Amino acid sequence: MIQATDQNNNFAETPLLFGRVLDGRGGGRRIEWDEVGHWEPEADGEVLWVHLCRNKPGVYKWLQDQMDVPEPTAELLTSDATRPRAFREGNTLVATLRGINFNPGAEPEDMVSMQLWSDGQRLITLRRDPLQTPRDTLAEIDRGSGPSDAGALITSLTENMIARMNASIVDMNDHIDLLEASDPEAEAESMLVKIAVIRRNCLGLQRHMGPQHVAFEAISREAPAWFEDHDRREIAETIARLRRYLDDIDISKESAVVLMDELRARAVASSERTNYLLTIVAAIFLPLGFLTGLLGINVGGMPGMNDADAFWVVVALCVTIIAAQIVFFWKWKWL
């Protein structure tokens, strides 16, 4: 309820989606937009965290005037250049990360970007489209079990972002398991469509999560001194988990490829079997067609024209030809 109130009160008038002042013990108190610009810590260990909608008017200027963010960095934080990256700028850490898009109508590969800037006492996160990851960390803070400083806050955001990625991978694997249990004869077309979607999702996740892996490594390597050793260990664990998830995506993609190849092989085999049967039928009736065509020519001297038993003689001859063909085809292993 607190989260919903934060968003409803602030989103319409200001860029602030929510704000908290961390107390250094896992909890935090709410802060309003008009307090953010002149905030100063009232006790040791306090950290300001504000989450903004970056496409609201005035955010770019506010970053420069109130937070003393250099112009190029402010432009990066408010731009649509969302390729994951991270770098150190003096005593500040700047990063662009991407999370899974769970908004209605979105596909997993439609990633949502989140920019962050922190000087160790203040952390600013920005997004354009709704992103659930900051809300997960906010819920931890409101329960009193959240991060205690800026470094832990950044690692919490990255951990929650990767955890949601895992949920998407598990969901794709569940779909692959269902497809493997389906009847390929009855649902081949729909299965191929679903497999194509899964492969596209895997490729999209790989395309965005590869650079994210590099960004996490840059945070661990280049973050200022306020990003402590335990924070670096936490981000190292997140990097290792991301590597495993990237391996899982490879496995999911390969499973989808194998399943698609199997369906296509079945379709080709079925088509070849049908063509083979049609060829055999044509081969059987080819001499019969020649015989009946020969006997059907309208010229004088045709044998049996005045014989009442001639028709049955022709039928017996046709049956004999069919029987002989079947024997030869069986001997030649065509049947």
CSV table of C-alpha atoms in Angstrom, one decimal:
chain,number,residue,atom,x,y,z
A,1,MET,CA,0.0,0.0,0.0
A,2,ILE,CA,2.9,2.4,0.8
A,3,GLN,CA,4.4,1.7,-2.6
A,4,ALA,CA,1.1,2.4,-4.4
A,5,THR,CA,0.7,5.7,-2.5
A,6,ASP,CA,4.2,6.8,-3.4
A,7,GLN,CA,3.6,6.3,-7.0
A,8,ASN,CA,0.1,7.9,-7.1
A,9,ASN,CA,1.1,11.0,-5.1
A,10,ASN,CA,4.3,11.7,-7.0
A,11,PHE,CA,4.1,10.4,-10.5
A,12,ALA,CA,1.5,12.8,-11.9
A,13,GLU,CA,3.3,16.0,-10.7
A,14,THR,CA,7.0,15.2,-10.3
A,15,PRO,CA,9.5,12.7,-11.7
A,16,LEU,CA,9.7,11.0,-8.3
A,17,LEU,CA,8.3,7.5,-8.2
A,18,PHE,CA,9.4,6.9,-4.7
A,19,GLY,CA,12.2,7.9,-2.3
A,20,ARG,CA,13.7,6.5,0.8
A,21,VAL,CA,16.4,7.5,3.3
A,22,LEU,CA,18.2,4.3,4.4
A,23,ASP,CA,18.9,4.2,8.1
A,24,GLY,CA,21.9,2.0,7.8
A,25,ARG,CA,20.2,-0.9,9.6
A,26,GLY,CA,18.1,-2.3,6.7
A,27,GLY,CA,15.1,0.0,7.0
A,28,GLY,CA,14.3,3.5,5.7
A,29,ARG,CA,12.0,6.4,5.9
A,30,ARG,CA,10.0,8.0,3.1
A,31,ILE,CA,11.2,11.3,1.6
A,32,GLU,CA,9.2,13.7,-0.6
A,33,TRP,CA,10.3,15.3,-3.8
A,34,ASP,CA,10.7,18.8,-2.3
A,35,GLU,CA,13.1,17.4,0.3
A,36,VAL,CA,15.4,15.6,-2.1
A,37,GLY,CA,17.3,18.6,-3.5
A,38,HIS,CA,18.6,19.9,-0.2
A,39,TRP,CA,18.8,16.5,1.7
A,40,GLU,CA,21.7,16.1,4.0
A,41,PRO,CA,22.3,13.0,6.3
A,42,GLU,CA,21.0,13.5,9.8
A,43,ALA,CA,22.8,10.5,11.2
A,44,ASP,CA,25.8,8.3,10.4
A,45,GLY,CA,25.1,5.7,7.8
A,46,GLU,CA,22.1,7.4,6.2
A,47,VAL,CA,21.8,7.1,2.4
A,48,LEU,CA,19.4,8.8,0.1
A,49,TRP,CA,17.7,6.7,-2.7
A,50,VAL,CA,15.3,8.2,-5.2
A,51,HIS,CA,13.8,6.4,-8.1
A,52,LEU,CA,12.7,8.7,-11.0
A,53,CYS,CA,10.9,8.6,-14.2
A,54,ARG,CA,13.5,9.9,-16.6
A,55,ASN,CA,11.2,11.0,-19.4
A,56,LYS,CA,9.5,13.5,-17.1
A,57,PRO,CA,10.2,17.2,-17.9
A,58,GLY,CA,13.0,18.8,-15.9
A,59,VAL,CA,14.9,15.6,-14.9
A,60,TYR,CA,18.0,16.5,-17.1
A,61,LYS,CA,18.2,20.0,-15.6
A,62,TRP,CA,17.6,18.7,-12.0
A,63,LEU,CA,20.5,16.3,-12.3
A,64,GLN,CA,22.8,19.1,-13.2
A,65,ASP,CA,21.6,21.8,-10.9
A,66,GLN,CA,20.7,19.8,-7.8
A,67,MET,CA,23.0,16.8,-7.9
A,68,ASP,CA,26.0,18.4,-9.7
A,69,VAL,CA,26.0,15.6,-12.3
A,70,PRO,CA,28.2,16.6,-15.3
A,71,GLU,CA,26.3,17.4,-18.5
A,72,PRO,CA,27.5,14.3,-20.5
A,73,THR,CA,26.5,12.0,-17.6
A,74,ALA,CA,23.2,13.7,-17.1
A,75,GLU,CA,22.5,13.2,-20.8
A,76,LEU,CA,23.4,9.5,-20.5
A,77,LEU,CA,21.1,9.0,-17.5
A,78,THR,CA,18.1,10.5,-19.3
A,79,SER,CA,18.8,9.2,-22.9
A,80,ASP,CA,17.4,6.2,-24.7
A,81,ALA,CA,20.9,4.8,-25.2
A,82,THR,CA,20.2,1.7,-23.1
A,83,ARG,CA,23.1,-0.7,-23.9
A,84,PRO,CA,24.3,-2.0,-20.5
A,85,ARG,CA,27.5,-0.4,-19.3
A,86,ALA,CA,29.1,0.9,-16.2
A,87,PHE,CA,32.0,3.3,-15.4
A,88,ARG,CA,33.5,5.3,-12.6
A,89,GLU,CA,33.5,9.1,-12.7
A,90,GLY,CA,35.6,10.5,-9.8
A,91,ASN,CA,33.9,9.3,-6.7
A,92,THR,CA,30.7,8.4,-8.4
A,93,LEU,CA,29.5,5.2,-10.1
A,94,VAL,CA,27.4,5.4,-13.3
A,95,ALA,CA,25.7,2.5,-14.9
A,96,THR,CA,23.0,1.5,-17.4
A,97,LEU,CA,21.4,-1.9,-16.7
A,98,ARG,CA,18.6,-3.9,-18.3
A,99,GLY,CA,15.8,-6.0,-16.7
A,100,ILE,CA,13.2,-8.4,-18.0
A,101,ASN,CA,10.0,-6.7,-19.2
A,102,PHE,CA,7.0,-8.1,-17.4
A,103,ASN,CA,4.6,-5.4,-18.4
A,104,PRO,CA,1.4,-6.6,-20.1
A,105,GLY,CA,1.8,-7.5,-23.7
A,106,ALA,CA,5.6,-7.5,-23.6
A,107,GLU,CA,7.9,-10.4,-24.5
A,108,PRO,CA,10.8,-11.4,-22.3
A,109,GLU,CA,13.3,-10.1,-24.8
A,110,ASP,CA,11.7,-6.7,-24.6
A,111,MET,CA,14.1,-5.4,-22.0
A,112,VAL,CA,13.5,-2.4,-19.7
A,113,SER,CA,16.5,-0.2,-19.0
A,114,MET,CA,17.4,1.3,-15.6
A,115,GLN,CA,20.1,4.0,-15.2
A,116,LEU,CA,21.8,4.6,-11.9
A,117,TRP,CA,24.1,7.2,-10.4
A,118,SER,CA,25.6,7.1,-6.9
A,119,ASP,CA,28.3,9.0,-4.9
A,120,GLY,CA,28.1,6.7,-1.9
A,121,GLN,CA,25.7,8.9,0.0
A,122,ARG,CA,23.0,9.3,-2.7
A,123,LEU,CA,21.7,6.8,-5.2
A,124,ILE,CA,19.5,7.9,-8.1
A,125,THR,CA,17.9,5.3,-10.3
A,126,LEU,CA,15.9,6.2,-13.4
A,127,ARG,CA,13.7,4.4,-15.8
A,128,ARG,CA,11.2,5.2,-18.6
A,129,ASP,CA,8.9,2.1,-18.6
A,130,PRO,CA,7.7,0.3,-15.4
A,131,LEU,CA,10.3,-1.9,-13.9
A,132,GLN,CA,9.6,-4.2,-11.0
A,133,THR,CA,13.2,-4.7,-9.7
A,134,PRO,CA,13.4,-1.4,-7.7
A,135,ARG,CA,10.1,-2.3,-6.2
A,136,ASP,CA,11.5,-5.6,-4.9
A,137,THR,CA,14.3,-3.8,-3.2
A,138,LEU,CA,11.9,-1.1,-1.9
A,139,ALA,CA,9.8,-3.8,-0.3
A,140,GLU,CA,12.8,-5.2,1.5
A,141,ILE,CA,13.6,-1.7,2.9
A,142,ASP,CA,10.0,-1.2,4.0
A,143,ARG,CA,10.1,-4.5,5.8
A,144,GLY,CA,13.3,-3.5,7.6
A,145,SER,CA,15.4,-6.2,5.9
A,146,GLY,CA,16.9,-4.2,3.1
A,147,PRO,CA,20.4,-3.0,2.2
A,148,SER,CA,22.2,-0.7,4.7
A,149,ASP,CA,24.4,1.4,2.4
A,150,ALA,CA,24.7,2.5,-1.2
A,151,GLY,CA,26.9,-0.4,-2.2
A,152,ALA,CA,24.5,-3.0,-0.7
A,153,LEU,CA,21.6,-1.1,-2.4
A,154,ILE,CA,23.3,-1.5,-5.8
A,155,THR,CA,24.0,-5.2,-5.2
A,156,SER,CA,20.4,-5.7,-4.1
A,157,LEU,CA,19.1,-4.1,-7.3
A,158,THR,CA,21.4,-6.3,-9.4
A,159,GLU,CA,20.5,-9.4,-7.5
A,160,ASN,CA,16.8,-8.8,-7.9
A,161,MET,CA,17.2,-8.0,-11.6
A,162,ILE,CA,19.0,-11.3,-12.2
A,163,ALA,CA,16.5,-13.2,-10.1
A,164,ARG,CA,13.7,-12.1,-12.4
A,165,MET,CA,15.8,-13.1,-15.4
A,166,ASN,CA,16.0,-16.6,-13.9
A,167,ALA,CA,12.2,-16.7,-13.5
A,168,SER,CA,11.9,-16.0,-17.3
A,169,ILE,CA,14.4,-18.8,-18.1
A,170,VAL,CA,12.5,-21.3,-15.9
A,171,ASP,CA,9.2,-20.3,-17.7
A,172,MET,CA,10.8,-20.9,-21.1
A,173,ASN,CA,12.1,-24.3,-20.0
A,174,ASP,CA,8.7,-25.2,-18.7
A,175,HIS,CA,7.2,-24.4,-22.1
A,176,ILE,CA,9.9,-26.5,-23.8
A,177,ASP,CA,9.0,-29.4,-21.5
A,178,LEU,CA,5.4,-29.1,-22.4
A,179,LEU,CA,6.2,-29.0,-26.1
A,180,GLU,CA,8.4,-32.1,-25.8
A,181,ALA,CA,5.4,-33.9,-24.2
A,182,SER,CA,3.0,-32.8,-26.9
A,183,ASP,CA,1.9,-34.9,-29.9
A,184,PRO,CA,4.0,-33.7,-32.9
A,185,GLU,CA,1.6,-35.4,-35.3
A,186,ALA,CA,-1.5,-33.4,-34.1
A,187,GLU,CA,0.1,-30.1,-33.1
A,188,ALA,CA,3.1,-29.7,-35.5
A,189,GLU,CA,2.1,-26.2,-36.8
A,190,SER,CA,1.4,-24.7,-33.4
A,191,MET,CA,4.5,-26.3,-31.9
A,192,LEU,CA,6.7,-24.7,-34.6
A,193,VAL,CA,5.2,-21.3,-33.8
A,194,LYS,CA,5.8,-21.7,-30.1
A,195,ILE,CA,9.4,-22.9,-30.6
A,196,ALA,CA,10.1,-20.0,-32.9
A,197,VAL,CA,9.0,-17.6,-30.1
A,198,ILE,CA,11.2,-19.4,-27.5
A,199,ARG,CA,14.2,-19.2,-29.8
A,200,ARG,CA,13.6,-15.5,-30.4
A,201,ASN,CA,13.3,-14.9,-26.6
A,202,CYS,CA,16.6,-16.8,-26.0
A,203,LEU,CA,18.4,-14.7,-28.7
A,204,GLY,CA,17.0,-11.5,-27.3
A,205,LEU,CA,18.1,-12.4,-23.7
A,206,GLN,CA,21.5,-13.3,-24.9
A,207,ARG,CA,21.9,-10.1,-26.9
A,208,HIS,CA,21.1,-8.0,-23.8
A,209,MET,CA,22.5,-10.1,-21.0
A,210,GLY,CA,26.0,-10.4,-22.6
A,211,PRO,CA,26.7,-6.7,-22.3
A,212,GLN,CA,25.0,-6.8,-18.8
A,213,HIS,CA,27.6,-9.3,-17.7
A,214,VAL,CA,30.4,-6.9,-18.8
A,215,ALA,CA,28.6,-4.0,-17.0
A,216,PHE,CA,28.5,-6.0,-13.7
A,217,GLU,CA,32.2,-6.8,-14.0
A,218,ALA,CA,32.9,-3.1,-14.6
A,219,ILE,CA,31.0,-2.2,-11.4
A,220,SER,CA,33.0,-4.8,-9.4
A,221,ARG,CA,36.3,-3.6,-10.9
A,222,GLU,CA,35.9,0.2,-11.2
A,223,ALA,CA,33.5,1.2,-8.4
A,224,PRO,CA,34.9,3.8,-5.9
A,225,ALA,CA,36.1,3.0,-2.4
A,226,TRP,CA,32.7,3.3,-0.8
A,227,PHE,CA,31.7,0.2,-2.8
A,228,GLU,CA,33.2,-2.1,-0.1
A,229,ASP,CA,34.9,-5.5,-0.4
A,230,HIS,CA,31.7,-7.3,0.7
A,231,ASP,CA,29.8,-5.5,-2.0
A,232,ARG,CA,32.3,-6.6,-4.6
A,233,ARG,CA,32.0,-10.2,-3.3
A,234,GLU,CA,28.2,-9.9,-3.7
A,235,ILE,CA,28.4,-8.5,-7.2
A,236,ALA,CA,30.9,-11.3,-8.0
A,237,GLU,CA,28.2,-13.8,-6.9
A,238,THR,CA,25.7,-12.0,-9.1
A,239,ILE,CA,28.1,-12.2,-12.1
A,240,ALA,CA,28.6,-16.0,-11.5
A,241,ARG,CA,24.8,-16.5,-11.3
A,242,LEU,CA,24.4,-14.5,-14.6
A,243,ARG,CA,27.0,-16.7,-16.3
A,244,ARG,CA,25.0,-19.8,-15.2
A,245,TYR,CA,21.8,-18.2,-16.6
A,246,LEU,CA,23.5,-17.4,-19.9
A,247,ASP,CA,24.5,-21.1,-20.0
A,248,ASP,CA,20.9,-22.0,-19.3
A,249,ILE,CA,19.8,-19.8,-22.1
A,250,ASP,CA,22.2,-21.6,-24.5
A,251,ILE,CA,20.7,-25.0,-23.3
A,252,SER,CA,17.2,-23.7,-23.8
A,253,LYS,CA,18.0,-22.5,-27.3
A,254,GLU,CA,19.7,-25.8,-28.2
A,255,SER,CA,16.7,-27.7,-26.8
A,256,ALA,CA,14.4,-25.6,-29.0
A,257,VAL,CA,16.6,-26.2,-32.0
A,258,VAL,CA,16.6,-29.9,-31.4
A,259,LEU,CA,12.9,-30.0,-31.0
A,260,MET,CA,12.4,-27.9,-34.2
A,261,ASP,CA,14.7,-30.2,-36.1
A,262,GLU,CA,12.8,-33.2,-34.9
A,263,LEU,CA,9.5,-31.8,-36.1
A,264,ARG,CA,11.0,-30.8,-39.4
A,265,ALA,CA,12.5,-34.3,-39.8
A,266,ARG,CA,9.2,-35.9,-39.0
A,267,ALA,CA,7.5,-33.6,-41.6
A,268,VAL,CA,10.1,-34.5,-44.2
A,269,ALA,CA,9.9,-38.2,-43.5
A,270,SER,CA,6.1,-38.1,-43.7
A,271,SER,CA,6.3,-36.3,-47.1
A,272,GLU,CA,8.9,-38.7,-48.4
A,273,ARG,CA,6.8,-41.7,-47.3
A,274,THR,CA,3.7,-40.2,-49.1
A,275,ASN,CA,5.7,-39.5,-52.3
A,276,TYR,CA,7.2,-43.1,-52.1
A,277,LEU,CA,3.7,-44.7,-51.9
A,278,LEU,CA,2.5,-42.5,-54.8
A,279,THR,CA,5.5,-43.6,-56.8
A,280,ILE,CA,4.8,-47.3,-56.1
A,281,VAL,CA,1.1,-46.9,-57.0
A,282,ALA,CA,2.1,-45.1,-60.3
A,283,ALA,CA,4.6,-47.9,-61.1
A,284,ILE,CA,2.0,-50.6,-60.5
A,285,PHE,CA,-0.6,-48.9,-62.7
A,286,LEU,CA,1.8,-47.8,-65.5
A,287,PRO,CA,1.8,-51.2,-67.4
A,288,LEU,CA,-2.0,-51.6,-66.8
A,289,GLY,CA,-2.5,-48.1,-68.3
A,290,PHE,CA,-0.4,-49.1,-71.3
A,291,LEU,CA,-2.4,-52.3,-71.7
A,292,THR,CA,-5.8,-50.7,-71.5
A,293,GLY,CA,-4.7,-47.9,-73.7
A,294,LEU,CA,-3.5,-50.3,-76.3
A,295,LEU,CA,-6.7,-52.3,-76.2
A,296,GLY,CA,-8.8,-49.1,-76.4
A,297,ILE,CA,-7.6,-47.9,-79.7
A,298,ASN,CA,-10.4,-47.7,-82.3
A,299,VAL,CA,-8.9,-49.6,-85.3
A,300,GLY,CA,-9.9,-52.8,-87.1
A,301,GLY,CA,-8.4,-56.1,-86.2
A,302,MET,CA,-8.6,-55.8,-82.4
A,303,PRO,CA,-8.6,-59.3,-80.9
A,304,GLY,CA,-11.6,-60.4,-78.9
A,305,MET,CA,-14.0,-57.9,-80.3
A,306,ASN,CA,-16.6,-60.6,-80.9
A,307,ASP,CA,-15.5,-62.9,-78.1
A,308,ALA,CA,-17.9,-62.8,-75.0
A,309,ASP,CA,-15.0,-64.0,-72.7
A,310,ALA,CA,-12.5,-61.4,-73.9
A,311,PHE,CA,-13.2,-58.9,-71.1
A,312,TRP,CA,-12.5,-61.6,-68.4
A,313,VAL,CA,-9.3,-62.6,-70.2
A,314,VAL,CA,-8.1,-58.9,-70.0
A,315,VAL,CA,-9.1,-58.7,-66.3
A,316,ALA,CA,-7.2,-61.9,-65.6
A,317,LEU,CA,-4.2,-60.6,-67.5
A,318,CYS,CA,-4.3,-57.4,-65.5
A,319,VAL,CA,-4.4,-59.3,-62.2
A,320,THR,CA,-1.5,-61.4,-63.4
A,321,ILE,CA,0.5,-58.3,-64.2
A,322,ILE,CA,-0.2,-56.8,-60.7
A,323,ALA,CA,0.7,-60.0,-59.0
A,324,ALA,CA,4.0,-60.2,-60.9
A,325,GLN,CA,4.8,-56.6,-60.1
A,326,ILE,CA,4.2,-57.1,-56.4
A,327,VAL,CA,6.4,-60.2,-56.4
A,328,PHE,CA,9.2,-58.4,-58.2
A,329,PHE,CA,8.8,-55.2,-56.0
A,330,TRP,CA,9.0,-57.4,-52.9
A,331,LYS,CA,12.1,-59.2,-54.2
A,332,TRP,CA,13.8,-55.9,-55.0
A,333,LYS,CA,12.8,-54.6,-51.5
A,334,TRP,CA,10.7,-51.7,-52.9
A,335,LEU,CA,7.9,-52.7,-50.7
